[in-house]
Structure formats: C-alpha cells, structure tokens
Amino acid sequence: MTVVGGVAQAGSAAPPTPQEVSMEVVRALNNSAVLATSGSGERCVLMGKGIGWNKGLGDAVDMAAVTQRFVPDGSHSLPQLAAFLADIDLDIVLVAQSIVELAARRLGVAGEQPLLLTIADHIHHAQLRLGAEEGPHPLSWEIDQLYPEEAVIGREAAELVEQELGWALPQGEPTAFALHLVNARFATGDLAKSAQMTRRISEILDVVAARTGADIHADPMNVARFVAHLRYLLARMDEDRLIEDGSSRGLVDLRESHPEAHAAAEDLRSVFSAHGRAITADEVGYPSLHIARLTSAQRRS
C-alpha cells in the first residue's frame, strides 16, 4: 500500500487532484473514516476528524477536513484496507504519521503507507495491553548495540505516544518501535533477495544444528531471536555496515562456558566465505550468544 495523500497535513503528499476535490461517500467506516469514490470512479479510504459523522451513500466528503488518504495496491485489497482503518482511531493514525515523519527526517526511511499502517497497528495493539506487566523486549540489548539510531527514535516514538495519547506503554515498546524502523530500512521489495536471505538463514541453522546437536524446531522463541539477528546481519552485509569496533568484547567469553556455541559461530565464517563474504570477529560474537542461549535452553528442558 502506498500513501497517496495526507490532503491537509503537511508532509503527507500532494493535494487532491481536481477530480478528487469533489468526492462522495460510499460507506462511513467510523466517525473519522470513510470509503469514498472520486469523479473518475476510483475508490480510496479517507480519514479526518468528523468526516464520517452522519454520512451515507452519495453524501459529499468534506475535503477540507481530510488529513489522510489511503489506496490499495497489489498486496492489499480495498476491503482489507477499509476493515483495518475502520478499527483504528484517527488519533492513533496521526501519532503513527508523526513517528514515520520523524524516521524519514532522521533515518531517511520513506514515509510510505506500509510503515505508517504498521506503526498504527502496533500502537492499537499496545493499547489493548495497557496495564499488563511486561518485561523488557527480548531484543532490547541487541537493538541498542546494533541499531543505536533506531533505538533512540524507538524511545522517542514511545514518548510521543505517551505525550499525545496519555498512555503508559509497556516496557518493551521502544524496542518494538525500533524493530519496525529497522525492518523498514532493510525492506527492498525484492523477492529474489528475500528468497536468497531465507535460503542463507536456513543454511546457517543447519550448520548450527549439525555442530551443536540442537533441535532447531524445539525452541521456537530462541530460534526466532536468532533468525531476527541473522536477518539484520545479512542486511548489514549488503550495506557494508559490519561491526568492527571491539564491542563484542563485552560479551561473556563463551569459549570455555559454551565451546560448542563458539565453534558453531566460527563455522558461520565458512558459510559466508562460501558465498564470497567475510564477517568480522565482532559479528561472530553476537551469534555465539544466541547459539549459547539456544543450547542452554534445550539442556534445561
């Protein structure tokens, strides 16, 4: 999905075309969202304070009040888009847009509709968990170490939600926001590259299983964390952003406590070398920790 317009809100997109200056309601989704049609017959979802109040089929949309305009693409049908936005408060969408604009300014992340809706959906579900006792995000340490820029904006995003919506978010939310930004920076839409990354990760998991004897399918949580790290590692390799600053020296020395984990991580060097790439000693340290967690958890079970 692509943001086509934030009609009245700066930074969203261009103003409506002449055909869209006059739009009619197809269906009110809630008080602040309508499914609308243009003079050319193209349909979209419009959002703005009060634009859906007491509106029915054929009523004119108050275009001066419209702040967001969303259209479907090949991945999301108009009914899916309408159903999603019908359940999301306008205030949440506006905060999500502010976060996306912040990321665009500071990280160069494109302020496109997929990220905006992803952030809005995340805030919406965070609202449902308000008051729940949750600990730190399982990837908080890694995100702080590997993606400090995204981590800072993640914390600012959580603060923005709290300031604008008045919610005390769970402890792990800043890291969750940062993860969305990391994914947005690395997203290419290139299916061939995604498939290649998937095959490479599968190959790495096979190497780890062979070296340690770990059952990869028995511990989905720790494996998911490891896979997340591998995905970011492969993306950084494509961007020539490998860590080489001695930061892994702060990790526990695993050579003696988890020799099989250390050996498996060293084996990853051969996997990358076979594909014409090399990883630094610092980058080997982080997979070592993941593999140690994986093998330790299986010993305890």
CSV table of C-alpha atoms in Angstrom, one decimal, residues 89 92 122-134 158 161-162 165-171 173 177:
chain,number,residue,atom,x,y,z
A,89,ASP,CA,-8.7,5.7,15.9
A,92,ILE,CA,-3.5,6.7,16.6
A,122,HIS,CA,1.3,-1.7,16.7
A,123,ILE,CA,0.1,1.3,18.7
A,124,HIS,CA,-3.5,0.0,18.5
A,125,HIS,CA,-2.5,-3.4,19.9
A,126,ALA,CA,-0.3,-1.8,22.5
A,127,GLN,CA,-3.4,0.0,23.7
A,128,LEU,CA,-5.1,-3.4,24.2
A,129,ARG,CA,-2.2,-4.4,26.5
A,130,LEU,CA,-2.2,-1.3,28.7
A,131,GLY,CA,-1.7,-2.2,32.3
A,132,ALA,CA,-0.2,-5.6,31.6
A,133,GLU,CA,3.0,-6.4,33.4
A,134,GLU,CA,5.6,-7.0,30.7
A,158,ALA,CA,7.2,5.7,22.8
A,161,VAL,CA,2.6,8.0,22.2
A,162,GLU,CA,2.6,8.7,25.9
A,165,LEU,CA,-2.3,9.7,23.8
A,166,GLY,CA,-1.7,9.7,27.5
A,167,TRP,CA,-0.7,6.0,27.7
A,168,ALA,CA,2.0,4.5,29.8
A,169,LEU,CA,3.3,1.9,27.4
A,170,PRO,CA,4.8,-1.5,28.3
A,171,GLN,CA,8.5,-1.6,29.0
A,173,GLU,CA,7.6,-0.8,23.3
A,177,PHE,CA,9.1,0.5,17.5
